[in-house]
PDB file of C-alpha atoms in Angstrom:
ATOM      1  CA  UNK F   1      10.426  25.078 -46.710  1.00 53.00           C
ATOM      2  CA  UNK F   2       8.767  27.095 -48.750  1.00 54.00           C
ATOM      3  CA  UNK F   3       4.898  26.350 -48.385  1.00 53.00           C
ATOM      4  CA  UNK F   4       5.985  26.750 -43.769  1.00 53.00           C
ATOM      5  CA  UNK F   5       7.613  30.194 -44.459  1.00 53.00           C
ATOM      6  CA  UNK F   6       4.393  30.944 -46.155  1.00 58.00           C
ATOM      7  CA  UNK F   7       2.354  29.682 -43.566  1.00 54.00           C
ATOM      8  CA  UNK F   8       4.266  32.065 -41.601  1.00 55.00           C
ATOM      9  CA  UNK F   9       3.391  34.543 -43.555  1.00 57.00           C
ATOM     10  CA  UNK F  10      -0.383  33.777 -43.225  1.00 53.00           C
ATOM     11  CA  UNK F  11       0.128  33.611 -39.626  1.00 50.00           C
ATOM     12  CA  UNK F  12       1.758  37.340 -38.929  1.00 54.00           C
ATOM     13  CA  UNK F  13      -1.144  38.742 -41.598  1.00 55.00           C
ATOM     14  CA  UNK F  14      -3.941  37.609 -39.208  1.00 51.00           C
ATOM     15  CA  UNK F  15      -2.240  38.449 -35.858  1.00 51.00           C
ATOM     16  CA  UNK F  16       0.459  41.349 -36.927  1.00 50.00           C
ATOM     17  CA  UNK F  17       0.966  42.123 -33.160  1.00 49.00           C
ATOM     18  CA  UNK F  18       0.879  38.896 -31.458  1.00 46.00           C
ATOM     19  CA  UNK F  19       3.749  36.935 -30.789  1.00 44.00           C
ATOM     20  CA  UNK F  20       1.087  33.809 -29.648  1.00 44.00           C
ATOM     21  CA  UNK F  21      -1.725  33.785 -31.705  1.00 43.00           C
ATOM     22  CA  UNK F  22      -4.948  33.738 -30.074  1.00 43.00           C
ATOM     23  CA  UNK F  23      -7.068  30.859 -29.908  1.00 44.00           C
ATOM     24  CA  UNK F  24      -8.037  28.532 -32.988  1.00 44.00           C
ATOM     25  CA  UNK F  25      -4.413  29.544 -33.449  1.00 49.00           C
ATOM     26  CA  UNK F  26      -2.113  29.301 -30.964  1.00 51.00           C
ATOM     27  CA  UNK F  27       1.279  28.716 -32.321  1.00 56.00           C
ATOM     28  CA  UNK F  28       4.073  30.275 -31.078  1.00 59.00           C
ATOM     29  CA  UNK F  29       6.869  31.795 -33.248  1.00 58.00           C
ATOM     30  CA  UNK F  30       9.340  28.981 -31.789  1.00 65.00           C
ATOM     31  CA  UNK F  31       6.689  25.996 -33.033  1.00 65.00           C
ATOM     32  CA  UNK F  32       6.754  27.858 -36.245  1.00 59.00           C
ATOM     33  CA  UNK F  33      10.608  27.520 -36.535  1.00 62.00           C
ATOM     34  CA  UNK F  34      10.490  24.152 -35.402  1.00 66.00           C
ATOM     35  CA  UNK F  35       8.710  23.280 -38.060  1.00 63.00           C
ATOM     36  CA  UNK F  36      10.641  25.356 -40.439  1.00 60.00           C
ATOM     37  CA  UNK F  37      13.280  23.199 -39.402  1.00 66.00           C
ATOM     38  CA  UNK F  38      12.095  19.664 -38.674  1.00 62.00           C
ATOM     39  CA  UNK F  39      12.405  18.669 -42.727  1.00 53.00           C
ATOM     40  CA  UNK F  40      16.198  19.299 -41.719  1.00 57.00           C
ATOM     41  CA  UNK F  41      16.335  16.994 -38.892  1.00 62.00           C
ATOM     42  CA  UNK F  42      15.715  13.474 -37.580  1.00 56.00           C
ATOM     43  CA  UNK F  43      15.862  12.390 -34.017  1.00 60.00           C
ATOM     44  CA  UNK F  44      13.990  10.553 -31.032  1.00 62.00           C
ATOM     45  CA  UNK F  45      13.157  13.443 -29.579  1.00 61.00           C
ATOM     46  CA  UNK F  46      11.154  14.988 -32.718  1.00 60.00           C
ATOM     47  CA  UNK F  47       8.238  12.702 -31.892  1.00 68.00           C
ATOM     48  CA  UNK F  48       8.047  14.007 -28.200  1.00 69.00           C
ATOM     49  CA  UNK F  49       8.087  18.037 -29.477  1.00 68.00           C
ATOM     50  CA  UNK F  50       5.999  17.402 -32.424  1.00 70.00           C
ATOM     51  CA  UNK F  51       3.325  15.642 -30.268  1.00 63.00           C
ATOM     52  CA  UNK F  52       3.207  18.656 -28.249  1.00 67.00           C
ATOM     53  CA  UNK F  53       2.875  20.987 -30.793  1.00 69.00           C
ATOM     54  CA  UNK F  54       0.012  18.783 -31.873  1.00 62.00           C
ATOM     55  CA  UNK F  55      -1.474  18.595 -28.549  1.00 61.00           C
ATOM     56  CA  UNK F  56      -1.580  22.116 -28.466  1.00 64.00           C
ATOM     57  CA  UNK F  57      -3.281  23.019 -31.859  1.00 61.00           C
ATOM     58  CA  UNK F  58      -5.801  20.748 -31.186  1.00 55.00           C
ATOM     59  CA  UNK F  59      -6.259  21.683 -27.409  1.00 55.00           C
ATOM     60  CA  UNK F  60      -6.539  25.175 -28.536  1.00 54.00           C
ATOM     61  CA  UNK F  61      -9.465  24.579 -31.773  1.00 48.00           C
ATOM     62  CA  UNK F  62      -7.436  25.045 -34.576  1.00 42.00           C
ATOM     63  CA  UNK F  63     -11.049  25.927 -36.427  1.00 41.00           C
ATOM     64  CA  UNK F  64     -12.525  28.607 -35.065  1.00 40.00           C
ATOM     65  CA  UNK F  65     -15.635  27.522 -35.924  1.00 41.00           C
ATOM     66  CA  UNK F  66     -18.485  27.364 -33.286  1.00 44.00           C
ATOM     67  CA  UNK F  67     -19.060  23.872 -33.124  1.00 44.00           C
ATOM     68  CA  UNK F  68     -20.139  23.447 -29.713  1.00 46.00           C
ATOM     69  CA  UNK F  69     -23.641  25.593 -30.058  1.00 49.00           C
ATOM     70  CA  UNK F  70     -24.523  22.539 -32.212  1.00 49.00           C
ATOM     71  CA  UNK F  71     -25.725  19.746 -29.344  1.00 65.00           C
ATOM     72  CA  UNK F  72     -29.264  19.722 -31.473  1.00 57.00           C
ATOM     73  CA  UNK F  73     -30.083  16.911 -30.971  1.00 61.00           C
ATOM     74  CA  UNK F  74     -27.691  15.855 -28.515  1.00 78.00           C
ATOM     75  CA  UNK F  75     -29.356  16.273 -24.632  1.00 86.00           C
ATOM     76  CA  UNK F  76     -33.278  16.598 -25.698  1.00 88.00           C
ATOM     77  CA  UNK F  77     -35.689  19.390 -26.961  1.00 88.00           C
ATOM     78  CA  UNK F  78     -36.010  20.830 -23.425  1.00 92.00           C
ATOM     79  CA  UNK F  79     -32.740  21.607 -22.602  1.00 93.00           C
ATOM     80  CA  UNK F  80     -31.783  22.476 -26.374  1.00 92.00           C
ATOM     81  CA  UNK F  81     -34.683  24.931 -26.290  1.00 93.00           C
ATOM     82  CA  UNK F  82     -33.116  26.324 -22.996  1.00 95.00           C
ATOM     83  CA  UNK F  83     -29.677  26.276 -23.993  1.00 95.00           C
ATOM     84  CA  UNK F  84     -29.765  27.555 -27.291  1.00 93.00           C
ATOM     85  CA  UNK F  85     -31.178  31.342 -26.670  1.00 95.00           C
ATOM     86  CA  UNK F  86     -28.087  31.697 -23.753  1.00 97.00           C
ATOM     87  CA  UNK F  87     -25.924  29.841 -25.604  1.00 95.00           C
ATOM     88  CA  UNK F  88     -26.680  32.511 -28.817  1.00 94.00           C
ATOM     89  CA  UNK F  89     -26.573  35.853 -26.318  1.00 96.00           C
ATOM     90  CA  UNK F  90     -23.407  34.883 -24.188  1.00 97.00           C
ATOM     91  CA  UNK F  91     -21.073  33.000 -25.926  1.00 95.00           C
ATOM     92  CA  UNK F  92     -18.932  34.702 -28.630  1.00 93.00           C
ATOM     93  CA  UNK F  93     -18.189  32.753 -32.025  1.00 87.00           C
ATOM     94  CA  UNK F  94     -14.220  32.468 -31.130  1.00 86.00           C
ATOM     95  CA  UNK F  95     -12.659  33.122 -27.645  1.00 90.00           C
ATOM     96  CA  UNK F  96     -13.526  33.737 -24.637  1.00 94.00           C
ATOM     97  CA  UNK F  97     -16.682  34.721 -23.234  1.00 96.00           C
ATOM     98  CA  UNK F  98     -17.292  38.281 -21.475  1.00 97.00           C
ATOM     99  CA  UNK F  99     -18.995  36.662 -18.198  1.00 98.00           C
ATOM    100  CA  UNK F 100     -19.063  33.932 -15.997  1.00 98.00           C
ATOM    101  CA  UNK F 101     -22.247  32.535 -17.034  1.00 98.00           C
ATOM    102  CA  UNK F 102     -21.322  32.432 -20.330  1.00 98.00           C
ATOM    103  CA  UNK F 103     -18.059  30.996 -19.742  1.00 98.00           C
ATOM    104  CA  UNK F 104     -19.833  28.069 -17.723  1.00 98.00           C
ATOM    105  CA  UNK F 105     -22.002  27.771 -20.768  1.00 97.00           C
ATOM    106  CA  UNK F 106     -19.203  27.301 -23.171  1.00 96.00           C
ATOM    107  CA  UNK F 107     -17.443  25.154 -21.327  1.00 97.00           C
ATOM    108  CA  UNK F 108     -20.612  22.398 -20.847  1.00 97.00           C
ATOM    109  CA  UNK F 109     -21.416  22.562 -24.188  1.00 95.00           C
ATOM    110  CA  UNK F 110     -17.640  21.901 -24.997  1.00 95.00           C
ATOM    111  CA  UNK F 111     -17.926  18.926 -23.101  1.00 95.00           C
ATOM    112  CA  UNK F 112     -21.870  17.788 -24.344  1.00 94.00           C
ATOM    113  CA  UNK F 113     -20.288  18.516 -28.292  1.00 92.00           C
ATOM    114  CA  UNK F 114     -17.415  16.336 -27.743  1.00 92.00           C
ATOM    115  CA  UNK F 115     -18.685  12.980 -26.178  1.00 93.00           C
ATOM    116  CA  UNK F 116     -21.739  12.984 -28.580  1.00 91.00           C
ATOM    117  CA  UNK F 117     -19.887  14.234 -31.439  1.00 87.00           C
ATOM    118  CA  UNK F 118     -16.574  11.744 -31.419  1.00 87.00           C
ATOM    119  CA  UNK F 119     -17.116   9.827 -27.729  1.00 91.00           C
ATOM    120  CA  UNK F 120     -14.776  11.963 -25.830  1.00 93.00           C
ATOM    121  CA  UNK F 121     -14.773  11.837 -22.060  1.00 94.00           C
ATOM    122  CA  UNK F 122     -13.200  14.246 -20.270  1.00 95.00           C
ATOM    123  CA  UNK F 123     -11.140  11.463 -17.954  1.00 94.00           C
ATOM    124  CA  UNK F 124      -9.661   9.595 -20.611  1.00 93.00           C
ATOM    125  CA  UNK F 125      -8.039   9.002 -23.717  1.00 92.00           C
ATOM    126  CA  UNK F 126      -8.398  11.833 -26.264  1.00 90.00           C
ATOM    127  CA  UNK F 127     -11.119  13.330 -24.444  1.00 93.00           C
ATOM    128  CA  UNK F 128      -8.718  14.576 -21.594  1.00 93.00           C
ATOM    129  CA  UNK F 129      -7.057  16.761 -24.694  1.00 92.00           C
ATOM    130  CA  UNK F 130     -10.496  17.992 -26.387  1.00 93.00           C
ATOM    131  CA  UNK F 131     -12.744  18.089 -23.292  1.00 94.00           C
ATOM    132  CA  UNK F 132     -10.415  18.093 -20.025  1.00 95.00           C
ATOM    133  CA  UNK F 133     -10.294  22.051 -19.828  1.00 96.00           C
ATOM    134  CA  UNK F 134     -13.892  22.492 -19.903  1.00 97.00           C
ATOM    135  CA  UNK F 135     -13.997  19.943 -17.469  1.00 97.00           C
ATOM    136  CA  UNK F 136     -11.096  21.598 -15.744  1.00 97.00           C
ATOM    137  CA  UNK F 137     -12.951  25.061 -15.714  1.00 98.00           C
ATOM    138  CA  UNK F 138     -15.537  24.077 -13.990  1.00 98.00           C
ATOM    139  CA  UNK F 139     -14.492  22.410 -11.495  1.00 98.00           C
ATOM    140  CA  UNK F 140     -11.428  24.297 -10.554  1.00 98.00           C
ATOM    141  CA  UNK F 141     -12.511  27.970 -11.565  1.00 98.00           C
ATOM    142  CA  UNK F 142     -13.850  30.242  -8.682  1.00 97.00           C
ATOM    143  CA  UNK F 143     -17.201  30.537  -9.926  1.00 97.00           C
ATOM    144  CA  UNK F 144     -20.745  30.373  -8.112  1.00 97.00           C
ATOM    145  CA  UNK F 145     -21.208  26.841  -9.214  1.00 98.00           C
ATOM    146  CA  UNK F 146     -18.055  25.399  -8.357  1.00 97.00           C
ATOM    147  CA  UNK F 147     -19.010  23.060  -5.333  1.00 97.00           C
ATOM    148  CA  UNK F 148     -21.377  21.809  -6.758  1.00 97.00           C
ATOM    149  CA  UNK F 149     -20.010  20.738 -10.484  1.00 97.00           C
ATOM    150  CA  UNK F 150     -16.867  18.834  -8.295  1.00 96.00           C
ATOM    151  CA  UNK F 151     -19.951  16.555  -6.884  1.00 95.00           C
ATOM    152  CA  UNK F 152     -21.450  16.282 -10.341  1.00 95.00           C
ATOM    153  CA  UNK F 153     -18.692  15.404 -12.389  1.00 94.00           C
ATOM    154  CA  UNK F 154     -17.947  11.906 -10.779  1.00 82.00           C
ATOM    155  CA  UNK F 155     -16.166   9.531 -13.963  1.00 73.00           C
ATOM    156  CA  UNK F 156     -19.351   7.502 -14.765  1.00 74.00           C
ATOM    157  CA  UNK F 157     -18.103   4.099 -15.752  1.00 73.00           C
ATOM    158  CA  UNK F 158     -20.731   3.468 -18.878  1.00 90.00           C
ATOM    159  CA  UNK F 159     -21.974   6.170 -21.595  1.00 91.00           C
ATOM    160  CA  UNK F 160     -25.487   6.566 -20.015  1.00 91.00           C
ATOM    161  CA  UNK F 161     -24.334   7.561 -16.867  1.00 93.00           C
ATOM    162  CA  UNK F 162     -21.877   9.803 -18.641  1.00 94.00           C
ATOM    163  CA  UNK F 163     -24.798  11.276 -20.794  1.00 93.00           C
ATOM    164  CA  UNK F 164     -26.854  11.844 -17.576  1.00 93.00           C
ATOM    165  CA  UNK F 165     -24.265  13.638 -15.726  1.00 95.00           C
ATOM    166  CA  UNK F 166     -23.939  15.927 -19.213  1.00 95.00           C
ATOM    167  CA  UNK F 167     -27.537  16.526 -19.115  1.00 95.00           C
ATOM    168  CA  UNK F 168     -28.115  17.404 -15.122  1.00 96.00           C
ATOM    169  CA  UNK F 169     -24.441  19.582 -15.247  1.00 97.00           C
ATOM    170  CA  UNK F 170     -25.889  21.502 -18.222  1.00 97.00           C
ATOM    171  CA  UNK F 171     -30.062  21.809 -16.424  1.00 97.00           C
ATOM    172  CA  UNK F 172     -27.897  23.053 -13.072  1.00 98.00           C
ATOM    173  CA  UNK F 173     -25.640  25.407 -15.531  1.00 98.00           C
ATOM    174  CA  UNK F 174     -29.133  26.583 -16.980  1.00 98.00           C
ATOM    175  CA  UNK F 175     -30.990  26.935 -13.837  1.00 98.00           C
ATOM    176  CA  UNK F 176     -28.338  29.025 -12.329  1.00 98.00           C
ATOM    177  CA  UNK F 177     -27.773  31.084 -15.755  1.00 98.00           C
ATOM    178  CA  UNK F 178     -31.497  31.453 -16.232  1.00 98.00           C
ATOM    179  CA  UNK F 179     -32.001  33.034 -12.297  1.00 98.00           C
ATOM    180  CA  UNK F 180     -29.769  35.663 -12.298  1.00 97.00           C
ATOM    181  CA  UNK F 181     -32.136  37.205 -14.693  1.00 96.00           C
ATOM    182  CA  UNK F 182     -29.518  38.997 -17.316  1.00 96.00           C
ATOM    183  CA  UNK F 183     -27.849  40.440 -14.396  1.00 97.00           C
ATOM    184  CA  UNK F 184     -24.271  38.545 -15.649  1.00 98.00           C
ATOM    185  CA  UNK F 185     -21.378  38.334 -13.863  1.00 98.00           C
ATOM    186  CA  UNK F 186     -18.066  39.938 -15.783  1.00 98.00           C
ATOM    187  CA  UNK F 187     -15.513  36.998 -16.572  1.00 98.00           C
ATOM    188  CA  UNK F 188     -12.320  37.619 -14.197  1.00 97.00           C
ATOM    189  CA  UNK F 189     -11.651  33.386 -14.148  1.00 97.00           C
ATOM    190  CA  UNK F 190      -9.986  33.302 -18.153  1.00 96.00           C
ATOM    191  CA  UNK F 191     -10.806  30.935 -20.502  1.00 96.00           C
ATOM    192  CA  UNK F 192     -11.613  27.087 -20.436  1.00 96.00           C
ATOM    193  CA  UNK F 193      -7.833  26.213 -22.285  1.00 95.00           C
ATOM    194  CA  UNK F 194      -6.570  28.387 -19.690  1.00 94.00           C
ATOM    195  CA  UNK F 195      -6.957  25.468 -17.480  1.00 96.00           C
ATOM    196  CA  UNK F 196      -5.365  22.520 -17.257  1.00 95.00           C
ATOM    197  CA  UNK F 197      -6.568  19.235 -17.734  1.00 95.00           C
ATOM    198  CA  UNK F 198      -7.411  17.256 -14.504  1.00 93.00           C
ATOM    199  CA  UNK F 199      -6.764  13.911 -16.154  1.00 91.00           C
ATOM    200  CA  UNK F 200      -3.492  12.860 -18.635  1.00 86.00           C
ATOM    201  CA  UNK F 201      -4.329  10.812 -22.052  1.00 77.00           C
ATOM    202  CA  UNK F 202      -2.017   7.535 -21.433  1.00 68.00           C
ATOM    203  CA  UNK F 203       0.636   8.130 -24.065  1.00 60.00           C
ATOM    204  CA  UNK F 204       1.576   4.792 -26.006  1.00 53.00           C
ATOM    205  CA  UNK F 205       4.853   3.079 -25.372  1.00 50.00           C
ATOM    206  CA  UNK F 206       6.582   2.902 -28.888  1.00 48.00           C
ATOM    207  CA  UNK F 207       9.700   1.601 -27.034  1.00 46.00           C
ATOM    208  CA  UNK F 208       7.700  -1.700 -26.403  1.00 48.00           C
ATOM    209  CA  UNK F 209       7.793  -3.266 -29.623  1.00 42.00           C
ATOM    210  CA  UNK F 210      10.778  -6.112 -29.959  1.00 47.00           C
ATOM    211  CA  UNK F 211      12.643  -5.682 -33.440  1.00 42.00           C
ATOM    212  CA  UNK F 212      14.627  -8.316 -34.894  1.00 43.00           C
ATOM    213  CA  UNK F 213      17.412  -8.094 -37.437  1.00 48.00           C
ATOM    214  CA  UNK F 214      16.779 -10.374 -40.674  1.00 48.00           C
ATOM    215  CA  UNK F 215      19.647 -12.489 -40.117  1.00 47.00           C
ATOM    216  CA  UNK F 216      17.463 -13.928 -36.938  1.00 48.00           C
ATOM    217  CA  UNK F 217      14.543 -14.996 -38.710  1.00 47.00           C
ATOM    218  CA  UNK F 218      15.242 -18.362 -39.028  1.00 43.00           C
TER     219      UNK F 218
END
C-alpha cells in the first residue's frame, strides 16, 4: 500500500491539475484507487479491470520517449532521409502534434516503429493495441489524405506485403507533407489514441481449460 500511495504521489507532482494525466500517463484517479485496493481483494472480475487498465497504459505510451522517429533503418535511406527532417520539425517529443501533417506523420511512423520493432500489425493480435489508433487515425480522421489511406491500408496477408504498404503509405504521407511547402494545416482532428482501434486483439479464453480434482486422477 505504501509504495501505490506513493506512486500517487508521483503522479499528482507531475500533473497537479489534471484529474487524467496526459499521455505516456494516462491513469485516472479511479485506476489509481483500484490499485490501491486490489492487494485487498480477489475476484473473477479483477482480471477483466486489471486488463483494461493495462490496455490502457500501454495504448497510451507509458514512456514518453520518442521512439517512433527511430525507423533508421527500417523503410530504406530514401524515405528515412525524407522522413527524418519532417519528422524532426513537426512532431513534438510527447503528445500531440500542432498540425495535420504532422499528425499524419506521427501516426505512420507509429505504425512503421511497431511492426519492425516487435512485429505488430495493426489488424491483429497486440498490434491492434500498439498500432490500431494510428491505423485508426488515418483512416477515419477528416484529413486531406483520408480516401486514399482507406485504399492503402488493405490487411496484407504476409510481412512483405505488409512492409510495402508501410513504405508506399509513408512516400504518399511524404509526398503530400512535402507539397504543401511549410504551409501546415492546424490540427483540429485530436490525437492518434483519440481514436479507436478498427480491429479487436482476440482475448484468450481462460474458462477453456478442464480442471480435475486429485481424487480423479486415477
Amino acid at each position: 500500500m505504501k509504495e501505490l500511495k506513493n506512486f500517487r504521489a508521483f503522479l499528482n507532482e507531475a500533473n497537479p491539475n489534471k484529474t487524467v494525466l496526459a499521455e505516456g500517463h494516462s491513469l485516472s484517479d479511479s485506476d489509481i484507487d483500484y490499485l490501491e485496493d486490489f492487494i485487498n481483494r480477489s475476484s473473477n472480475e479483477d482480471n477483466v479491470i486489471l486488463r483494461r487498465i493495462i490496455k490502457n497504459i500501454i495504448k497510451t505510451n507509458i514512456k514518453p520517449v520518442k521512439e517512433q522517429k527511430t525507423i533508421t533503418e527500417f523503410v530504406g535511406k530514401e524515405l528515412e532521409d525524407r522522413n527524418e527532417p519532417l519528422y524532426d520539425k513537426l512532431v513534438p517529443g510527447q503528445g500531440d502534434a500542432e498540425t495535420i501533417e504532422g499528425e499524419m506523420l506521427r501516426a505512420i511512423n507509429r505504425i512503421v516503429y511497431r511492426f519492425y520493432n516487435d512485429g505488430d500489425k495493426y489488424f491483429e493480435g497486440y498490434g491492434t493495441e500498439t498500432a490500431g489508433p494510428a491505423h485508426s487515425f488515418l483512416v477515419n480522421a477528416n484529413h486531406p489524405l483520408k480516401s486514399a489511406m482507406v485504399k492503402l491500408f488493405d490487411e496484407p496477408s504476409g510481412d512483405n506485403s505488409y512492409e510495402r504498404m508501410l513504405k508506399d503509405v509513408l512516400d504518399m504521407i511524404l509526398d503530400y507533407i512535402e507539397s504543401r511547402q511549410g504551409k501546415y494545416t492546424k490540427n483540429t482532428l485530436g490525437g492518434m489514441f483519440n481514436y479507436e482501434p478498427e480491429f479487436e486483439e482476440e482475448e484468450d479464453d481462460d474458462d477453456d481449460y478442464d480442471y480435475y480434482d486429485d481424487e480423479d486422477d486415477y
